[in-house]
CSV table of C-alpha atoms and ligand atoms in Angstrom, one decimal:
chain,number,residue,atom,x,y,z
A,1,MET,CA,-16.2,-36.6,-33.4
A,2,SER,CA,-17.1,-33.5,-31.5
A,3,ARG,CA,-18.8,-30.7,-33.6
A,4,PRO,CA,-17.4,-27.2,-33.4
A,5,PRO,CA,-19.2,-24.7,-31.1
A,6,PHE,CA,-22.2,-22.8,-32.3
A,7,PRO,CA,-21.4,-19.0,-32.8
A,8,ARG,CA,-24.1,-18.5,-29.4
A,9,GLU,CA,-22.1,-21.0,-27.4
A,10,VAL,CA,-18.9,-18.8,-28.1
A,11,LEU,CA,-20.7,-15.7,-27.4
A,12,ARG,CA,-21.9,-17.1,-24.1
A,13,TRP,CA,-18.3,-18.0,-23.4
A,14,TYR,CA,-17.0,-14.7,-23.9
A,15,LEU,CA,-19.8,-13.2,-21.7
A,16,GLU,CA,-19.2,-15.7,-18.9
A,17,ALA,CA,-15.4,-14.5,-19.2
A,18,GLY,CA,-16.5,-11.1,-18.9
A,19,VAL,CA,-16.0,-10.0,-22.6
A,20,ASP,CA,-19.2,-7.7,-23.0
A,21,GLU,CA,-18.2,-4.8,-24.9
A,22,VAL,CA,-17.4,-4.5,-28.5
A,23,VAL,CA,-14.1,-2.2,-28.9
A,24,GLY,CA,-13.6,-2.3,-32.6
A,25,GLU,CA,-15.1,-2.8,-35.9
A,26,VAL,CA,-12.8,-5.4,-37.1
A,27,PRO,CA,-12.0,-8.5,-35.2
A,28,VAL,CA,-7.8,-9.0,-34.5
A,29,ASP,CA,-6.7,-12.6,-34.1
A,30,ARG,CA,-4.0,-11.7,-31.6
A,31,THR,CA,-2.7,-15.5,-31.4
A,32,ALA,CA,-1.7,-15.3,-35.2
A,33,ALA,CA,1.9,-15.9,-35.8
A,34,VAL,CA,3.5,-12.6,-36.0
A,35,PRO,CA,5.1,-12.3,-39.4
A,36,PRO,CA,8.9,-12.0,-39.7
A,37,PRO,CA,9.8,-8.0,-40.3
A,38,PRO,CA,10.6,-7.2,-43.9
A,39,ARG,CA,14.2,-7.6,-45.0
A,40,THR,CA,15.9,-4.1,-44.8
A,41,PRO,CA,19.6,-3.8,-46.1
A,42,ALA,CA,20.7,-3.5,-42.3
A,43,ALA,CA,19.0,-6.8,-41.4
A,44,ALA,CA,20.2,-8.6,-44.4
A,45,ALA,CA,23.8,-7.4,-43.4
A,46,PRO,CA,26.0,-10.4,-43.7
A,47,ASP,CA,27.7,-10.4,-40.1
A,48,PRO,CA,25.4,-9.4,-37.6
A,49,ALA,CA,26.2,-8.8,-34.0
A,50,PRO,CA,25.7,-11.8,-31.9
A,51,PRO,CA,22.5,-11.4,-29.7
A,52,PRO,CA,23.2,-10.2,-25.9
A,53,PRO,CA,23.2,-13.2,-23.2
A,54,PRO,CA,19.9,-13.7,-21.7
A,55,LEU,CA,19.2,-11.8,-18.5
A,56,PRO,CA,18.5,-14.3,-15.1
A,57,ALA,CA,14.9,-15.0,-15.3
A,58,ALA,CA,13.8,-13.2,-12.0
A,59,ALA,CA,15.1,-9.7,-13.7
A,60,SER,CA,13.8,-10.4,-17.2
A,61,ASP,CA,10.4,-12.0,-16.5
A,62,PRO,CA,7.8,-9.3,-15.7
A,63,ALA,CA,5.4,-12.1,-14.9
A,64,GLN,CA,7.5,-13.1,-12.0
A,65,PRO,CA,6.0,-12.1,-8.3
A,66,SER,CA,8.7,-10.0,-7.5
A,67,ALA,CA,8.6,-8.0,-10.8
A,68,VAL,CA,4.8,-7.7,-10.5
A,69,ALA,CA,5.1,-6.5,-6.9
A,70,GLU,CA,7.8,-4.1,-7.7
A,71,SER,CA,5.7,-2.4,-10.8
A,72,ALA,CA,2.7,-2.5,-8.7
A,73,ASP,CA,4.9,-0.4,-6.1
A,74,THR,CA,6.2,1.8,-9.0
A,75,ALA,CA,2.6,2.7,-10.1
A,76,VAL,CA,1.4,3.5,-6.6
A,77,LYS,CA,4.5,5.7,-6.0
A,78,SER,CA,3.9,7.6,-9.3
A,79,ALA,CA,-0.1,7.7,-8.5
A,80,TYR,CA,0.9,9.5,-4.9
A,81,ALA,CA,3.5,12.2,-7.0
A,82,LEU,CA,0.9,12.9,-9.6
A,83,ALA,CA,-2.1,13.2,-7.2
A,84,ALA,CA,-0.3,15.4,-4.9
A,85,ALA,CA,0.8,17.8,-7.6
A,86,ALA,CA,-2.9,18.4,-8.2
A,87,GLN,CA,-4.7,21.6,-6.9
A,88,THR,CA,-8.2,21.0,-8.2
A,89,VAL,CA,-10.8,18.3,-9.3
A,90,ASP,CA,-9.9,19.1,-13.0
A,91,ASP,CA,-5.9,18.7,-12.4
A,92,LEU,CA,-6.7,15.5,-11.0
A,93,ARG,CA,-8.6,14.2,-13.9
A,94,ARG,CA,-5.7,15.5,-16.2
A,95,ALA,CA,-3.4,13.5,-14.4
A,96,LEU,CA,-5.4,10.5,-14.6
A,97,GLU,CA,-6.1,10.8,-18.2
A,98,ALA,CA,-2.2,11.1,-18.1
A,99,PHE,CA,-1.7,8.0,-15.7
A,100,ASP,CA,-1.0,4.4,-17.3
A,101,GLY,CA,-0.3,2.8,-13.8
A,102,CYS,CA,-3.9,1.0,-13.3
A,103,ALA,CA,-4.2,-1.8,-15.8
A,104,LEU,CA,-7.9,-1.7,-15.9
A,105,LYS,CA,-7.5,1.6,-18.2
A,106,LYS,CA,-6.6,-0.8,-20.9
A,107,THR,CA,-9.8,-2.4,-21.1
A,108,ALA,CA,-12.2,0.6,-20.4
A,109,MET,CA,-13.7,2.6,-23.0
A,110,ASN,CA,-13.6,5.9,-20.8
A,111,LEU,CA,-12.1,7.3,-17.6
A,112,VAL,CA,-15.1,7.6,-15.1
A,113,PHE,CA,-13.9,10.2,-12.7
A,114,THR,CA,-16.4,12.3,-11.1
A,115,ASP,CA,-19.8,13.8,-11.1
A,116,GLY,CA,-21.2,16.6,-9.6
A,117,ALA,CA,-19.9,20.0,-8.0
A,118,PRO,CA,-15.9,20.5,-7.3
A,119,ASP,CA,-16.8,22.6,-4.4
A,120,ALA,CA,-19.5,20.2,-2.7
A,121,ARG,CA,-20.1,19.8,0.8
A,122,ILE,CA,-20.6,16.1,0.6
A,123,VAL,CA,-18.5,13.4,-1.6
A,124,PHE,CA,-20.1,9.9,-1.9
A,125,VAL,CA,-17.5,7.6,-3.1
A,126,GLY,CA,-18.6,4.0,-4.8
A,127,GLU,CA,-16.7,0.9,-5.7
A,128,ALA,CA,-16.2,0.7,-9.5
A,129,PRO,CA,-17.9,2.0,-12.8
A,130,GLY,CA,-20.0,-0.4,-14.4
A,131,ALA,CA,-21.0,-0.8,-18.2
A,132,GLU,CA,-23.1,2.3,-18.5
A,133,GLU,CA,-20.8,4.4,-16.2
A,134,ASP,CA,-18.0,3.3,-18.8
A,135,ARG,CA,-19.9,4.2,-21.9
A,136,GLN,CA,-20.9,7.6,-20.6
A,137,GLY,CA,-17.9,8.3,-18.7
A,138,LEU,CA,-19.7,9.5,-15.5
A,139,PRO,CA,-20.1,7.6,-12.3
A,140,PHE,CA,-23.6,6.1,-11.0
A,141,VAL,CA,-25.4,6.5,-14.1
A,142,GLY,CA,-26.8,3.1,-14.5
A,143,PRO,CA,-29.5,1.2,-12.7
A,144,SER,CA,-27.9,1.6,-9.3
A,145,GLY,CA,-27.2,5.3,-10.0
A,146,ARG,CA,-30.7,6.0,-10.8
A,147,LEU,CA,-31.7,4.5,-7.1
A,148,LEU,CA,-28.7,6.6,-5.8
A,149,ASP,CA,-30.2,9.7,-7.3
A,150,ARG,CA,-33.8,9.1,-5.6
A,151,MET,CA,-31.6,8.5,-2.2
A,152,LEU,CA,-30.2,11.9,-2.7
A,153,ALA,CA,-33.6,13.8,-3.6
A,154,SER,CA,-35.1,12.1,-0.5
A,155,ILE,CA,-32.8,14.3,1.6
A,156,GLY,CA,-33.0,17.5,-0.6
A,157,LEU,CA,-29.9,16.9,-2.6
A,158,ASP,CA,-29.0,16.5,-6.2
A,159,ARG,CA,-25.9,16.1,-8.5
A,160,THR,CA,-25.4,19.8,-8.6
A,161,MET,CA,-24.7,19.7,-4.7
A,162,VAL,CA,-22.8,16.5,-4.2
A,163,LEU,CA,-19.6,15.1,-5.7
A,164,ILE,CA,-19.8,11.4,-6.6
A,165,SER,CA,-16.7,9.2,-7.4
A,166,ASN,CA,-15.2,5.9,-6.9
A,167,THR,CA,-12.6,3.8,-5.5
A,168,VAL,CA,-11.4,2.9,-9.1
A,169,PHE,CA,-11.6,5.0,-12.3
A,170,TRP,CA,-12.2,2.5,-14.9
A,171,ARG,CA,-14.6,-0.3,-15.2
A,172,PRO,CA,-13.2,-3.6,-14.3
A,173,PRO,CA,-13.9,-6.0,-17.1
A,174,GLY,CA,-16.9,-8.0,-17.0
A,175,ASN,CA,-18.0,-6.2,-13.8
A,176,ARG,CA,-15.4,-7.9,-11.3
A,177,SER,CA,-14.5,-6.5,-8.2
A,178,PRO,CA,-11.3,-4.4,-8.3
A,179,THR,CA,-8.6,-6.0,-6.8
A,180,THR,CA,-6.9,-4.7,-3.9
A,181,SER,CA,-3.6,-3.6,-6.2
A,182,GLU,CA,-6.3,-1.9,-8.3
A,183,VAL,CA,-7.8,-0.2,-5.7
A,184,ALA,CA,-4.3,0.9,-3.7
A,185,THR,CA,-3.3,2.3,-7.3
A,186,CYS,CA,-6.4,4.6,-7.6
A,187,LEU,CA,-6.5,5.4,-3.7
A,188,PRO,CA,-3.9,8.1,-4.1
A,189,PHE,CA,-6.2,10.1,-6.1
A,190,VAL,CA,-9.1,9.4,-3.9
A,191,GLU,CA,-7.5,10.8,-1.1
A,192,ARG,CA,-6.2,13.8,-2.9
A,193,LEU,CA,-9.9,14.3,-4.4
A,194,VAL,CA,-11.1,14.6,-1.0
A,195,GLU,CA,-8.4,17.0,0.3
A,196,VAL,CA,-9.2,19.4,-2.8
A,197,VAL,CA,-12.7,19.4,-2.3
A,198,ASP,CA,-12.6,19.4,1.7
A,199,PRO,CA,-16.1,18.4,2.1
A,200,VAL,CA,-18.1,18.6,5.4
A,201,VAL,CA,-19.4,14.6,4.8
A,202,LEU,CA,-17.6,11.9,3.1
A,203,VAL,CA,-20.0,9.0,2.5
A,204,ALA,CA,-18.4,5.4,1.5
A,205,VAL,CA,-21.2,3.7,-0.8
A,206,GLY,CA,-21.0,0.0,-0.2
A,207,GLY,CA,-18.8,-2.5,1.6
A,208,PRO,CA,-15.5,-2.3,-0.6
A,209,ALA,CA,-15.8,1.6,-0.5
A,210,ALA,CA,-15.8,1.4,3.3
A,211,THR,CA,-13.0,-0.7,3.4
A,212,ALA,CA,-11.0,1.3,1.1
A,213,LEU,CA,-11.8,5.0,3.2
A,214,LEU,CA,-12.5,3.8,6.6
A,215,ALA,CA,-10.0,0.8,7.1
A,216,GLN,CA,-12.3,-0.5,9.8
A,217,GLY,CA,-12.0,-4.3,9.0
A,218,ALA,CA,-15.8,-4.6,9.3
A,219,GLY,CA,-18.7,-4.8,6.9
A,220,VAL,CA,-21.0,-2.0,5.8
A,221,GLY,CA,-23.6,-3.5,7.9
A,222,ARG,CA,-21.6,-2.6,10.9
A,223,LEU,CA,-20.2,0.7,9.8
A,224,ARG,CA,-23.5,2.3,8.5
A,225,GLY,CA,-25.3,4.6,11.0
A,226,ARG,CA,-21.8,5.6,12.6
A,227,TRP,CA,-19.5,8.2,12.2
A,228,PHE,CA,-15.4,8.2,11.6
A,229,SER,CA,-13.3,10.5,11.1
A,230,TYR,CA,-11.1,10.5,7.8
A,231,ALA,CA,-8.2,12.5,8.0
A,232,THR,CA,-5.1,12.8,5.6
A,233,PRO,CA,-2.0,15.3,6.2
A,234,ARG,CA,-3.2,17.7,3.8
A,235,LEU,CA,-6.8,18.2,5.1
A,236,PRO,CA,-7.2,21.3,7.5
A,237,ARG,CA,-9.3,19.1,9.8
A,238,PRO,CA,-10.7,15.6,9.5
A,239,VAL,CA,-13.8,15.1,7.6
A,240,ASP,CA,-16.6,13.5,9.3
A,241,ALA,CA,-17.2,10.2,7.1
A,242,THR,CA,-19.9,7.1,7.2
A,243,ALA,CA,-20.8,4.4,5.1
A,244,ILE,CA,-24.3,3.4,3.5
A,245,PHE,CA,-25.7,0.5,2.0
A,246,HIS,CA,-24.5,0.2,-2.1
A,247,PRO,CA,-27.7,1.1,-4.2
A,248,ALA,CA,-27.2,-2.0,-6.2
A,249,TYR,CA,-27.4,-4.0,-2.6
A,250,LEU,CA,-30.7,-2.2,-1.9
A,251,LEU,CA,-32.3,-3.2,-5.5
A,252,ARG,CA,-31.4,-6.7,-4.5
A,253,THR,CA,-32.7,-6.5,-0.8
A,254,PRO,CA,-35.3,-3.9,-0.4
A,255,ALA,CA,-36.2,-4.9,3.0
A,256,GLN,CA,-32.8,-2.8,3.7
A,257,LYS,CA,-34.1,0.5,2.6
A,258,ARG,CA,-35.5,1.3,5.9
A,259,GLN,CA,-32.0,1.2,7.3
A,260,ALA,CA,-30.8,3.2,4.4
A,261,TRP,CA,-33.5,5.8,4.8
A,262,ARG,CA,-31.9,6.3,8.7
A,263,ASP,CA,-28.8,6.7,7.4
A,264,LEU,CA,-29.9,9.3,4.9
A,265,LEU,CA,-31.5,11.2,7.7
A,266,MET,CA,-28.5,11.0,9.7
A,267,ILE,CA,-26.5,12.7,6.8
A,268,ARG,CA,-28.9,15.2,6.4
A,269,ARG,CA,-28.7,16.1,10.1
A,270,ARG,CA,-25.1,16.5,9.9
A,271,LEU,CA,-25.2,18.6,6.8
A,272,ASP,CA,-27.4,20.9,8.6
A,273,ALA,CA,-25.5,21.2,12.0
A,274,PRO,CA,-24.0,24.6,12.3
B,301,LIG,N1,-21.6,1.0,-8.7
B,301,LIG,C1,-20.4,2.1,-8.3
B,301,LIG,O1,-20.0,1.4,-7.0
B,301,LIG,N2,-20.1,2.6,-8.9
B,301,LIG,C2,-20.7,3.4,-10.1
B,301,LIG,O2,-20.2,4.3,-10.5
B,301,LIG,C3,-21.7,2.5,-10.6
B,301,LIG,C4,-22.2,1.6,-9.9
């Protein structure tokens, strides 16, 4: 007969499944049977109306692929409408606080939108908030954020001179990569953010951000060290955009710091150009 699992085995299983945050003081058994509603005079009425006939499966089952695609499409449309109405970074933050179209919001503790100056000449966009970012509600404040701060300092920048954000604004559970659909749902807000800040330089931090912003179909190793044009209909002129290695990658692969240093100097030169 098999023994019940030890509590630490259960905890390890939770961690591997991405459950690594406590969100309430008291456990809730969501698998428990829902008790029937109390009998009210109306519910106890002798002759209830017959239940309506069931809808066809495709229309009633939200797990059907077509229903899922449709709701993702609706979320992107609503994101574009909300983002388009925003005129400032604070407007965008308020719009995101009211926006429920991205499922990541349900599992995250905090919205992680921007840090830095809303009128910065340079905008950095990373991939997704991690655990520390989720706790503090600020992007890049964990270990990779500390390296990003040192990278900024190496070219005379700090958080009062830049604007930092991500391709998604809530932490994916267990630090998994955001899905294409989650990125697509947040992208209208990223695009509008670049429009309202209207920086001189846009920097994609890491491969996923480079894919989302530069749409070049190549990895960050091929995109770094080059300039691209980032254009949207509401930008007065295209913004010079580039990609750099993600600091989390540099922490794992310090040999690449030499290339990262070259990229930072290239960015500095562009900011200093008349
Ligand atoms: N990595 C990112 O891409 N963004 C953050 O905010 C933190 C870590």
